[in-house]
Coordinates of C-alpha atoms in Angstrom, one line a residue:
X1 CA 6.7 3.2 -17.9
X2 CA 5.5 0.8 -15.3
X3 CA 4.7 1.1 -11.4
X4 CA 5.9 -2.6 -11.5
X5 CA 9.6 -2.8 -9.4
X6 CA 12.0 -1.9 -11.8
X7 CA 15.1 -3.4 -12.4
X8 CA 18.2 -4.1 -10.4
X9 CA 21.1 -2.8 -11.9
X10 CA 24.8 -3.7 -11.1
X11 CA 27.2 -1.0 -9.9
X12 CA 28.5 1.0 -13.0
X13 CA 25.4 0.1 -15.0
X14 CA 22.1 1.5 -15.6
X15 CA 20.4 3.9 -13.2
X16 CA 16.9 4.0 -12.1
X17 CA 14.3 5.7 -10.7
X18 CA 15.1 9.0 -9.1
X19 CA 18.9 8.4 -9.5
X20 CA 18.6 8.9 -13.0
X21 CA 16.8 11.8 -13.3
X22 CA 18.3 14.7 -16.0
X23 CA 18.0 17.7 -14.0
X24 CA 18.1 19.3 -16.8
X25 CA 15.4 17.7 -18.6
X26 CA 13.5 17.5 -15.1
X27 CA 13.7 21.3 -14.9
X28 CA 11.9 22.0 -18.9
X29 CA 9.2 19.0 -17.9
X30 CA 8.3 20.6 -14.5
X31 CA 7.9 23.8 -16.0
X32 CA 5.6 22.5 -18.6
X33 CA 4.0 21.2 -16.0
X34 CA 3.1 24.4 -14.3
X35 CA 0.7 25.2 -17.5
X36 CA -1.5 22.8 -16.7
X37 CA -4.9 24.5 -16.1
X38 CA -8.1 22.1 -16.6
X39 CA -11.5 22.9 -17.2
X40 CA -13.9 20.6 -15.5
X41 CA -17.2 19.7 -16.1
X42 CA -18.3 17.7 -13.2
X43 CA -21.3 19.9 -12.4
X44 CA -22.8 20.4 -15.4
X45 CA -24.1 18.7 -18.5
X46 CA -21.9 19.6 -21.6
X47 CA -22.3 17.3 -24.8
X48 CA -20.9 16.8 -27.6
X49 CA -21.4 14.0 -30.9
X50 CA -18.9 12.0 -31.2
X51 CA -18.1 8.7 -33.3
X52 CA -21.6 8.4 -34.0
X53 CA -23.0 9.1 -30.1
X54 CA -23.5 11.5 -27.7
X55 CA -20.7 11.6 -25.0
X56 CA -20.7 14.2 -21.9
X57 CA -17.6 16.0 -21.9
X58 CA -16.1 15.7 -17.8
X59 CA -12.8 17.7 -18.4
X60 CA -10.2 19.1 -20.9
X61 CA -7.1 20.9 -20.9
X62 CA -4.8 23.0 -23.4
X63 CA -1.2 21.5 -24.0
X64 CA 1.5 23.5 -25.9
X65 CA 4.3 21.5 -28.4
X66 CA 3.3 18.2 -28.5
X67 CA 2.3 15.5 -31.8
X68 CA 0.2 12.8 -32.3
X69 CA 2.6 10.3 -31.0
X70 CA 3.0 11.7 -28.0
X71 CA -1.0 10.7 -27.0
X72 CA -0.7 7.6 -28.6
X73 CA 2.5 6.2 -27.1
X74 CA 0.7 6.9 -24.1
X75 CA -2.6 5.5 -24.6
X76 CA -0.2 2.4 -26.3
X77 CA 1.4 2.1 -22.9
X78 CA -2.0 2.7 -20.4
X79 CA -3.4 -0.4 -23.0
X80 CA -0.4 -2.7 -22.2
X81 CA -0.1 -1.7 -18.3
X82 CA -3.7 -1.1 -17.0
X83 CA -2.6 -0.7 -13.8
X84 CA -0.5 2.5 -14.4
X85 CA -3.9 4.2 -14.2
X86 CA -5.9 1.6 -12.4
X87 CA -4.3 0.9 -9.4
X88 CA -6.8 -2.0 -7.9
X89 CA -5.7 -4.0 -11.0
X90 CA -2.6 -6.6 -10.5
X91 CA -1.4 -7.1 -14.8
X92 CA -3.2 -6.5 -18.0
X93 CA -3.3 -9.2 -20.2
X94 CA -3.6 -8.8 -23.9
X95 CA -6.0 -11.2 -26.0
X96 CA -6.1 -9.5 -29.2
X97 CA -4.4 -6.4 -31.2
X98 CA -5.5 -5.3 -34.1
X99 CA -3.7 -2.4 -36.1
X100 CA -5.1 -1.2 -39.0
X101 CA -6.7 2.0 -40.7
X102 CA -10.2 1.3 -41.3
X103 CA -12.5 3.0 -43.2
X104 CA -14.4 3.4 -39.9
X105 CA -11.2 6.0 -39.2
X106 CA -10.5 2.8 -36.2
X107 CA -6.0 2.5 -36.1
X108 CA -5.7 -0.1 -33.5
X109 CA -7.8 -2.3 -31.8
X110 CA -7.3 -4.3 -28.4
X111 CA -9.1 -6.5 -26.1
X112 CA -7.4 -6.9 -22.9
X113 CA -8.3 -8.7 -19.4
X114 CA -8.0 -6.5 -16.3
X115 CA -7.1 -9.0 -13.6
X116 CA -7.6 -7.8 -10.3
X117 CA -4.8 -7.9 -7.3
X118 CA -8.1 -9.6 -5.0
X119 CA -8.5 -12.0 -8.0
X120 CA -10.6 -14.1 -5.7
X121 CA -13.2 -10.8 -4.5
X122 CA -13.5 -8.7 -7.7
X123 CA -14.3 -9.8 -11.2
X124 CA -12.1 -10.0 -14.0
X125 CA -12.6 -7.5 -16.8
X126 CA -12.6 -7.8 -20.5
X127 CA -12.6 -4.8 -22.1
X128 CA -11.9 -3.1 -26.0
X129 CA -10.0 -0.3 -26.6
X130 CA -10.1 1.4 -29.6
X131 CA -8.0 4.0 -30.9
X132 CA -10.2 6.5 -33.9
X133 CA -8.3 9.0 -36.3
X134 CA -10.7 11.9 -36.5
X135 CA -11.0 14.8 -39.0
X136 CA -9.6 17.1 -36.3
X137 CA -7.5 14.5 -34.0
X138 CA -7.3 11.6 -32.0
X139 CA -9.8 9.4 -29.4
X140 CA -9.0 6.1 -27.5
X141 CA -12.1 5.0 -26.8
X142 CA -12.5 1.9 -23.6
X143 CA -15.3 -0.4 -23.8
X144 CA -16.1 -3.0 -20.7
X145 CA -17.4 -6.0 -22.5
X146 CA -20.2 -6.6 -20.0
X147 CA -23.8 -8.2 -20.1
X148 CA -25.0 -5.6 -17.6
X149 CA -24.2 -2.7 -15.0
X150 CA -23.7 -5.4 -12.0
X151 CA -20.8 -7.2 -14.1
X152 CA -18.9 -4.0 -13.6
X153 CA -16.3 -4.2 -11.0
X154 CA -16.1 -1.7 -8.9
X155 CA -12.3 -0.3 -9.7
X156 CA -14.1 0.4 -13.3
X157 CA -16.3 3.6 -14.2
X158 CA -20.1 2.6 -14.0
X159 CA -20.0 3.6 -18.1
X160 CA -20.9 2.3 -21.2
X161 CA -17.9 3.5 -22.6
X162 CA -15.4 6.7 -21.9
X163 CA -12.8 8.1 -24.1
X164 CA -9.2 10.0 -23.8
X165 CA -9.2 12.6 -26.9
X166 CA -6.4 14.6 -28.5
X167 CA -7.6 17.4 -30.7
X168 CA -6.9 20.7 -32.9
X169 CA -8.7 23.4 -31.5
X170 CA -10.8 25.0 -34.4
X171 CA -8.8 28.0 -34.3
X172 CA -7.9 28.4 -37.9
X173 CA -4.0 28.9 -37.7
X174 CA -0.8 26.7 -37.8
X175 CA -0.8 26.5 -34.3
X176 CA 0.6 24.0 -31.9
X177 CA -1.6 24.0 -29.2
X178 CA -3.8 20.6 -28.9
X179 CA -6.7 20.1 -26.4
X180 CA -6.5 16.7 -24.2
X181 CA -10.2 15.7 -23.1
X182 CA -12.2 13.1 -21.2
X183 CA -15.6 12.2 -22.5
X184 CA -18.2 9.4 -20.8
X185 CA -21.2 7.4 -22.9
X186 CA -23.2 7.0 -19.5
X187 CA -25.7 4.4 -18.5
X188 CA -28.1 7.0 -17.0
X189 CA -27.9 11.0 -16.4
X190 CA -24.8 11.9 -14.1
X191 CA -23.9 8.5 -12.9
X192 CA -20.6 9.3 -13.2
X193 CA -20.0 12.4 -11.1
X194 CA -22.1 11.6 -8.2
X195 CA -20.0 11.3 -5.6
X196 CA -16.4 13.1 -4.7
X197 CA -14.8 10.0 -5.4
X198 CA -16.3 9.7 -8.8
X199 CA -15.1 13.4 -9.4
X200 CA -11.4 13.3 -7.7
X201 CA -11.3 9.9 -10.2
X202 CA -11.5 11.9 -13.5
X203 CA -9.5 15.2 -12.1
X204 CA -6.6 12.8 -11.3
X205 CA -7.0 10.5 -14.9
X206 CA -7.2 14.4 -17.1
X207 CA -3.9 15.2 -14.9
X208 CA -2.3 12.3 -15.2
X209 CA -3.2 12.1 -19.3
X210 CA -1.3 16.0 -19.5
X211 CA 2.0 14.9 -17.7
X212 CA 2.5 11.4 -19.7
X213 CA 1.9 13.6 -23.0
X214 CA 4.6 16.3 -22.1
X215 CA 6.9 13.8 -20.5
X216 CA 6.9 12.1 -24.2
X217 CA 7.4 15.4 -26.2
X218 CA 10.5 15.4 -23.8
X219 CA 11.5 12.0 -24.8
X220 CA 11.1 9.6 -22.1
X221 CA 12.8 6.2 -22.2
X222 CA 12.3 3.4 -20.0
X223 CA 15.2 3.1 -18.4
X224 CA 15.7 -0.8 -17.3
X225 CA 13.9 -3.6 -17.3
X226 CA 11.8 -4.5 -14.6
X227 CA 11.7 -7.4 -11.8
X228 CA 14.7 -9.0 -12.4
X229 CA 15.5 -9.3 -8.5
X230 CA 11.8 -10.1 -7.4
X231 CA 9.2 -11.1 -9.4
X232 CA 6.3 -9.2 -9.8
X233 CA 4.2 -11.6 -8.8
X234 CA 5.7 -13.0 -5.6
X235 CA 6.0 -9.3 -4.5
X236 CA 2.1 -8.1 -5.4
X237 CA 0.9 -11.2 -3.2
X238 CA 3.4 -11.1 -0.6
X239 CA 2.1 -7.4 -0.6
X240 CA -1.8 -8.5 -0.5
X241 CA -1.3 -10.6 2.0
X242 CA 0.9 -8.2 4.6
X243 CA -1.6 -5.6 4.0
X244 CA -4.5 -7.8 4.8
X245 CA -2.9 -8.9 7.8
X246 CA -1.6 -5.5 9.0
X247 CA -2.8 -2.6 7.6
X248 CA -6.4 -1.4 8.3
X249 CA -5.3 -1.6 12.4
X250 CA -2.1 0.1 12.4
X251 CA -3.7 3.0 10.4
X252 CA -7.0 3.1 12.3
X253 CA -4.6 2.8 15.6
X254 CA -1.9 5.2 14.6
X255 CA -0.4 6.7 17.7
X256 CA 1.9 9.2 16.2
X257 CA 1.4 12.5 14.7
X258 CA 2.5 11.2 11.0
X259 CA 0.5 10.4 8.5
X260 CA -0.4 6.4 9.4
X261 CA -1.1 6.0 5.4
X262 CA 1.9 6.8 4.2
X263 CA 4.3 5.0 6.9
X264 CA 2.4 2.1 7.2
X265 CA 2.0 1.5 3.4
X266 CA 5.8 2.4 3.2
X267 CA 6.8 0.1 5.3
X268 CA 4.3 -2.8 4.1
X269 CA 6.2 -2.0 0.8
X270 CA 9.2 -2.4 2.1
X271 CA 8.8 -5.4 4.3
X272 CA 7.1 -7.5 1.9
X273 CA 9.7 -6.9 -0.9
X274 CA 12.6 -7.9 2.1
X275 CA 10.8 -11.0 3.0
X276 CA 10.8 -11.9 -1.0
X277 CA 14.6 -11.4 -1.4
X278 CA 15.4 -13.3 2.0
X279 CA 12.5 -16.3 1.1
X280 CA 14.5 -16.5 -2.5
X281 CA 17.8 -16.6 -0.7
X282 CA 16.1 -19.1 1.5
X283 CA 15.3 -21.6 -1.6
X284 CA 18.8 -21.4 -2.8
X285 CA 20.0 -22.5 0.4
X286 CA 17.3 -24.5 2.3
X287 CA 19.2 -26.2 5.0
X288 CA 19.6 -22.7 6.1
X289 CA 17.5 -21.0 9.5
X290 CA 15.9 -17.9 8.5
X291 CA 18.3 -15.1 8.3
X292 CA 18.7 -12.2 11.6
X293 CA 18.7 -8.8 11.0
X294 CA 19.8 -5.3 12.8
X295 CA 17.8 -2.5 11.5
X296 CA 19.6 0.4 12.2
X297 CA 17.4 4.0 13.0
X298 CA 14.5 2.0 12.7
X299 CA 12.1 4.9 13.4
X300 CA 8.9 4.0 14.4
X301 CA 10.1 0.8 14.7
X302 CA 7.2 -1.0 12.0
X303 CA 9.2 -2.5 10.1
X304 CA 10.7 -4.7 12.9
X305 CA 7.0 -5.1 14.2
X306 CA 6.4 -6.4 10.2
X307 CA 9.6 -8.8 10.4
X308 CA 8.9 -10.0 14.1
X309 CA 5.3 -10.7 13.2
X310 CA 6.3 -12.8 9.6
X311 CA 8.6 -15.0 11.9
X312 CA 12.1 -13.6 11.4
X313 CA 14.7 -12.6 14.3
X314 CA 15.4 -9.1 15.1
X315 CA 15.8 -6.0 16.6
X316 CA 15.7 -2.2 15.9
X317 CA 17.8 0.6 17.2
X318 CA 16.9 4.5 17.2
X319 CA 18.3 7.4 19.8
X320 CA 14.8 7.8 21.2
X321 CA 11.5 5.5 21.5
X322 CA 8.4 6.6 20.1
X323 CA 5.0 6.2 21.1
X324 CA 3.6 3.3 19.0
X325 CA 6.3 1.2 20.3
X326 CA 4.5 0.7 23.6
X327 CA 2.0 -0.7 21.2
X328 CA 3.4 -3.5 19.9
X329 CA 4.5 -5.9 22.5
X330 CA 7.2 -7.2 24.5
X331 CA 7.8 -9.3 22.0
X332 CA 8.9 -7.2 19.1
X333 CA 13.1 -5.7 20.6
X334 CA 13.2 -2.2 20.1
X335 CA 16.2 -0.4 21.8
X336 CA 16.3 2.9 22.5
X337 CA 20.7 4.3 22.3
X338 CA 22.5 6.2 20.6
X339 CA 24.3 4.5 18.2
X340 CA 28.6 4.9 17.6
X341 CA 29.2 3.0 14.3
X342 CA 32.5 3.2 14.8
X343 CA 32.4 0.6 17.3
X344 CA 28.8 -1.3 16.9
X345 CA 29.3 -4.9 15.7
X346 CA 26.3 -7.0 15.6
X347 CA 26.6 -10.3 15.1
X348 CA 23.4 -10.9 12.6
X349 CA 22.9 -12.0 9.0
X350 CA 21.4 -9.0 7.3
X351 CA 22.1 -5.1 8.1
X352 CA 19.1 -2.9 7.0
X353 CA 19.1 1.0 6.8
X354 CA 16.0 2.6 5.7
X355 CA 15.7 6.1 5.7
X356 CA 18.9 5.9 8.2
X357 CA 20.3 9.3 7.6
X358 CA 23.9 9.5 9.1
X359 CA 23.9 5.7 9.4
X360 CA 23.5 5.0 5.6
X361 CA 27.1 5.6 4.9
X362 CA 28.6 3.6 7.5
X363 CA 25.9 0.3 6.7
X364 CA 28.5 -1.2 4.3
X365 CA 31.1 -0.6 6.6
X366 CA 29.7 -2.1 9.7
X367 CA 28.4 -5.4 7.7
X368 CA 32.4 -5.3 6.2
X369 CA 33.6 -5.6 10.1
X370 CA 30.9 -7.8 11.5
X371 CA 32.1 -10.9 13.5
X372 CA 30.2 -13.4 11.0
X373 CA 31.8 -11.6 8.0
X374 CA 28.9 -13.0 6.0
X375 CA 27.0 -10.2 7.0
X376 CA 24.9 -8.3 4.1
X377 CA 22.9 -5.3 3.8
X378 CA 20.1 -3.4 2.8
X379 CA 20.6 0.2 2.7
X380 CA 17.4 2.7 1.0
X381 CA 19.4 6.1 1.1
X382 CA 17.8 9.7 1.9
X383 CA 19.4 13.0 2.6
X384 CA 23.0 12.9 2.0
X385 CA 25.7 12.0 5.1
X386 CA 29.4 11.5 5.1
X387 CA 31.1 9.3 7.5
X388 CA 31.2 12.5 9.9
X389 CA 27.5 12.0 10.3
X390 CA 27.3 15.7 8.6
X391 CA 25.1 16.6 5.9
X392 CA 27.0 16.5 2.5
X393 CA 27.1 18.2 -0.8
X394 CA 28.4 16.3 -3.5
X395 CA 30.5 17.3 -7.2
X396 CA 27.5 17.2 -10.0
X397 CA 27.8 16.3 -13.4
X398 CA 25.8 18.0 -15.9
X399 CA 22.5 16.6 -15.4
X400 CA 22.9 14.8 -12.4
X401 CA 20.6 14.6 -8.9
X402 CA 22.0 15.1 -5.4
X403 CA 20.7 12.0 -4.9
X404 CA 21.9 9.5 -7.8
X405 CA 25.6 11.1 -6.3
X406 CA 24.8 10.1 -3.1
X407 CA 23.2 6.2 -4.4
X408 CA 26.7 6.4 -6.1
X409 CA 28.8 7.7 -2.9
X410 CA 27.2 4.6 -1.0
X411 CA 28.0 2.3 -3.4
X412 CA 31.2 3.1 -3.7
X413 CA 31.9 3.0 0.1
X414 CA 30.2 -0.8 -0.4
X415 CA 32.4 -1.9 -3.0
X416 CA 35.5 -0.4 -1.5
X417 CA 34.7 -3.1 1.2
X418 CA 34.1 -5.9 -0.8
X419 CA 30.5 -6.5 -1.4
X420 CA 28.9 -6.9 -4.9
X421 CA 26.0 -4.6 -5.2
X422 CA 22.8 -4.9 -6.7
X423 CA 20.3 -1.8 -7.1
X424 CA 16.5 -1.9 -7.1
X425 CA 13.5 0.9 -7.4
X426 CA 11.4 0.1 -5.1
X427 CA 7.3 1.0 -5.1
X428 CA 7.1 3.2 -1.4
X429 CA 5.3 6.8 -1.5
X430 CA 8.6 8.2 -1.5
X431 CA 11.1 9.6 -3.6
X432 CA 14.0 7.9 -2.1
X433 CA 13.1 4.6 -3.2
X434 CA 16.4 3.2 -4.0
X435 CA 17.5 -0.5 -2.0
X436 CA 20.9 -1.1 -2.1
X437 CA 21.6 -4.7 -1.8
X438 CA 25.0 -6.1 -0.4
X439 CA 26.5 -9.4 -0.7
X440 CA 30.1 -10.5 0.4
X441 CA 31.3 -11.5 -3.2
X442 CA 34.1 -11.6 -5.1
X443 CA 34.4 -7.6 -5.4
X444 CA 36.1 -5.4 -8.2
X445 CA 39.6 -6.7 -6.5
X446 CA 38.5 -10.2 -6.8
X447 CA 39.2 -10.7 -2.8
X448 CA 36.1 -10.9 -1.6
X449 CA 35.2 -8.7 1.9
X450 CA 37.7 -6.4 3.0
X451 CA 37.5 -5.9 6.2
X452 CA 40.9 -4.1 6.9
X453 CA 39.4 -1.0 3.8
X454 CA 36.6 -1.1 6.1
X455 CA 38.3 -0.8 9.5
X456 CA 40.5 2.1 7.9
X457 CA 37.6 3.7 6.9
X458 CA 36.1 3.5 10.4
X459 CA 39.0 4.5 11.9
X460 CA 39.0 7.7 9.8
X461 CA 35.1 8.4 10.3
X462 CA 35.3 7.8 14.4
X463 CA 37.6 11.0 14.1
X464 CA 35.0 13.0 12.6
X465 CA 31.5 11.6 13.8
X466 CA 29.3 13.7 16.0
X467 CA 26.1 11.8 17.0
X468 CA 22.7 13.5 16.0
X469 CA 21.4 15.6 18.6
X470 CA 17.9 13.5 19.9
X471 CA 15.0 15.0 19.2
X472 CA 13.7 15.3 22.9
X473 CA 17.4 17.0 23.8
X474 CA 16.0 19.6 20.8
X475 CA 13.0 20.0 22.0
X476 CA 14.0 20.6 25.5
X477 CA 17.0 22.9 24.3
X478 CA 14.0 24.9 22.5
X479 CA 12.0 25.3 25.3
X480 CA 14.6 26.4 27.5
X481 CA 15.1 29.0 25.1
X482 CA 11.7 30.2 24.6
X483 CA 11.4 30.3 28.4
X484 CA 14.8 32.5 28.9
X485 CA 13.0 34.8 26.1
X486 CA 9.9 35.7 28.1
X487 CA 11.7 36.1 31.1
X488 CA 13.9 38.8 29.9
X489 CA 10.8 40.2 27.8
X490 CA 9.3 40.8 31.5
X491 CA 11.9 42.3 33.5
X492 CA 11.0 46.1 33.8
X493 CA 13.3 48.6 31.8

């Protein structure tokens, strides 16, 4: 498991992200999850001995069902992938591994580099992990291989050395309840639960440590393979650098009511990985201008504001302005109309949809009819529309989400018309996280776009579309009715 993009997948291959989810499997692993109930011991001083030293115990918690090899593939994968659990670190690279049982108890051994995403600000970190069988479980024990305190970087615990532990409680029985734990040699008494940070740090690494180990007793396999459309790399700097660039104003400067952290990420997310795909497009093709784009229910509008700003041609369109428009210039086209797909044809290189609601389905379609007919598309998917711009419920299979049938409805709709379509799960605070990517192409029929599929298709929707109501109309509609309320509450009887 990785927060790395995962892989794109072709249309009738494998799934990914949230698409894939087994409901059914989702359902037993959720409920597992409701047993979780920690004990902390951030406040107090509770020791134990421990491979031969005195550790301070932070937190533990009781975990039903699960074996040995559930903790260990997990502490195998937080080994290889550092950043699952670390999030200021960019890739883990692995110097040395070691397996064995030692006399010392010791199964595996590792040094590793943690290699920072601000490589040139924060220090590199080598650091041993070591994996001890004890008499009564398990321990992975993390050692920063450091000269001093001040060669710790400051994404690492201030420790000489903490430990993940997987034990039998001494209970006497054949029973299969284990206790997870998190222990800490420190460098000096309570230097590492200090501060709230310090504390939320270890609450979140104990929680996180409980749902890996259930989600393996349930059998998790990855799924695909990762970065095969963007590498990891180009998207993690291109990333860096956007957020340098754009991120500490817009969420000091915020003007809406939502929460400036998580659309502002989001949309960094989202941006950075579009300018990758287009600037690898761009090398394939280099005599070619930088490509346009329509981005249709743009929102708040940021993600034009993020394109406009990195020097590619473009405008948004949403029913109603919002506030943070005003703040970001002249320069950056945001239009305020009500959109009829039915008869919208923009002439621009690239359709996006994010988060487009009733547009999503009819993205494919538009691109199919544009007048350049090289037009492509981006499409991220949320809560299920048809063509009639009404929300939709679609036929499960056994297992399935509501939203892997909807990925699959928009596909469809996409190859119907010609395009050849590419899948990839990207990393945005949201569960919808699935880009669709569209190309004109050779299609399943071999004859590349279809626009005449896609103007049947548009002829059937324009029958059946019924705009969204605007928010303000809503609002207005609300208050009109609240109003009528109190005036009948206050004539006399």
């Amino acid at each position: 498991m990785s927060n790395k993009i995962p892989a794109v997948s072709s249309l009738g291959e494998k799934q990914l992200g949230a698409e894939a989810t087994d409901t059914r499997i989702e359902a037993l692993r959720l409920a597992e999850f409701a047993k979780f109930k920690p004990d902390y011991y951030l406040d107090q001083v509770n020791e134990i001995d421990l491979v031969e030293k005195r550790w301070r115990i932070l937190a533990t918690a009781d975990i039903e069902g699960s074996e040995d090899a559930h903790f260990l593939n997990v502490i195998r994968s937080w080994t290889q992938e550092a950043e699952i659990v670390i999030p200021p670190v960019d890739r883990t690279e692995i110097v040395e591994t070691v397996d064995s049982e030692e006399s010392d108890g010791s199964i595996t051994r590792t040094r590793r580099k943690l290699v920072p995403k601000r490589v040139e600000k924060d220090r590199v970190l080598v650091e041993d992990v070591i994996v001890d069988r004890l008499s009564n479980g398990l321990c992975a024990r993390f050692v920063p291989c450091v000269q001093n305190v001040e060669d710790i970087p400051f994404y690492y615990p201030k420790v000489q050395e903490y430990a993940l532990g997987y034990f039998k409680p001494d209970t006497g029985d054949d029973s299969t309840s284990r206790q997870l734990a998190i222990f800490v040699c420190e460098l000096f008494p309570c230097s590492t639960t200090a501060t709230k940070k310090q504390k939320l740090v270890w609450r979140d690494l104990i929680k996180r440590l409980f749902k890996w180990t259930v989600t393996e007793r349930f059998g998790y396999q990855k799924r695909v393979e990762n970065d095969v459309v963007i590498c990891y790399e180009q998207y993690s700097a291109k990333y860096q650098e956007l957020k340098t660039k754009y991120a500490a104003y817009w969420v000091e400067n915020w003007p809406e009511k939502t929460d400036p952290k998580k659309f502002v990420y989001e949309d960094i997310g989202i941006a950075s990985w579009i300018i990758c795909l287009w600037e690898k497009e761009g090398k394939v093709s280099r005599d070619s201008p930088p490509p346009t784009f329509v981005d249709l229910g743009c929102g708040n509008g940021f993600l034009v504001y993020l394109l406009n700003k990195e020097g590619y041609l473009g405008y948004g369109v949403d029913q109603c302005s919002r506030k943070v428009w005003a703040r970001f210039g002249s320069d950056i086209d945001l239009r305020a109309e009500t959109v009829e797909p039915y008869m919208f044809e923009p002439n621009a290189d690239w359709i996006i949809g994010n988060h487009a609601d009733e547009l999503v389905p009819w993205i494919p379609i538009i691109s199919a009819r544009a007048t350049t007919n090289q037009t492509k598309f981006i499409a991220i998917p949320c809560c299920p529309h048809d063509l009639s711009g009404q929300k939709m419920a679609f036929p499960l299979t056994a297992g399935q989400s509501k939203y892997h049938a909807y990925v699959q409805y928009i596909c469809g709709l996409a190859a119907d018309c010609g395009f050849s379509i590419e899948k990839e799960f990207l990393r945005i605070p949201s569960t919808k996280n699935v880009a669709i990517v569209g190309r004109p192409g050779t299609g399943e029929n071999g004859s590349g776009l279809r626009p005449d599929v896609a103007a049947k298709l548009a002829l059937q929707g324009q029958k059946q579309f019924v705009p969204r109501v605007p928010d303000h109309v809503k609002n207005e509609i609300r208050l009109l009715k609240e109003q009528s309320r109190k005036g009948n509450s206050a004539e006399p009887s």
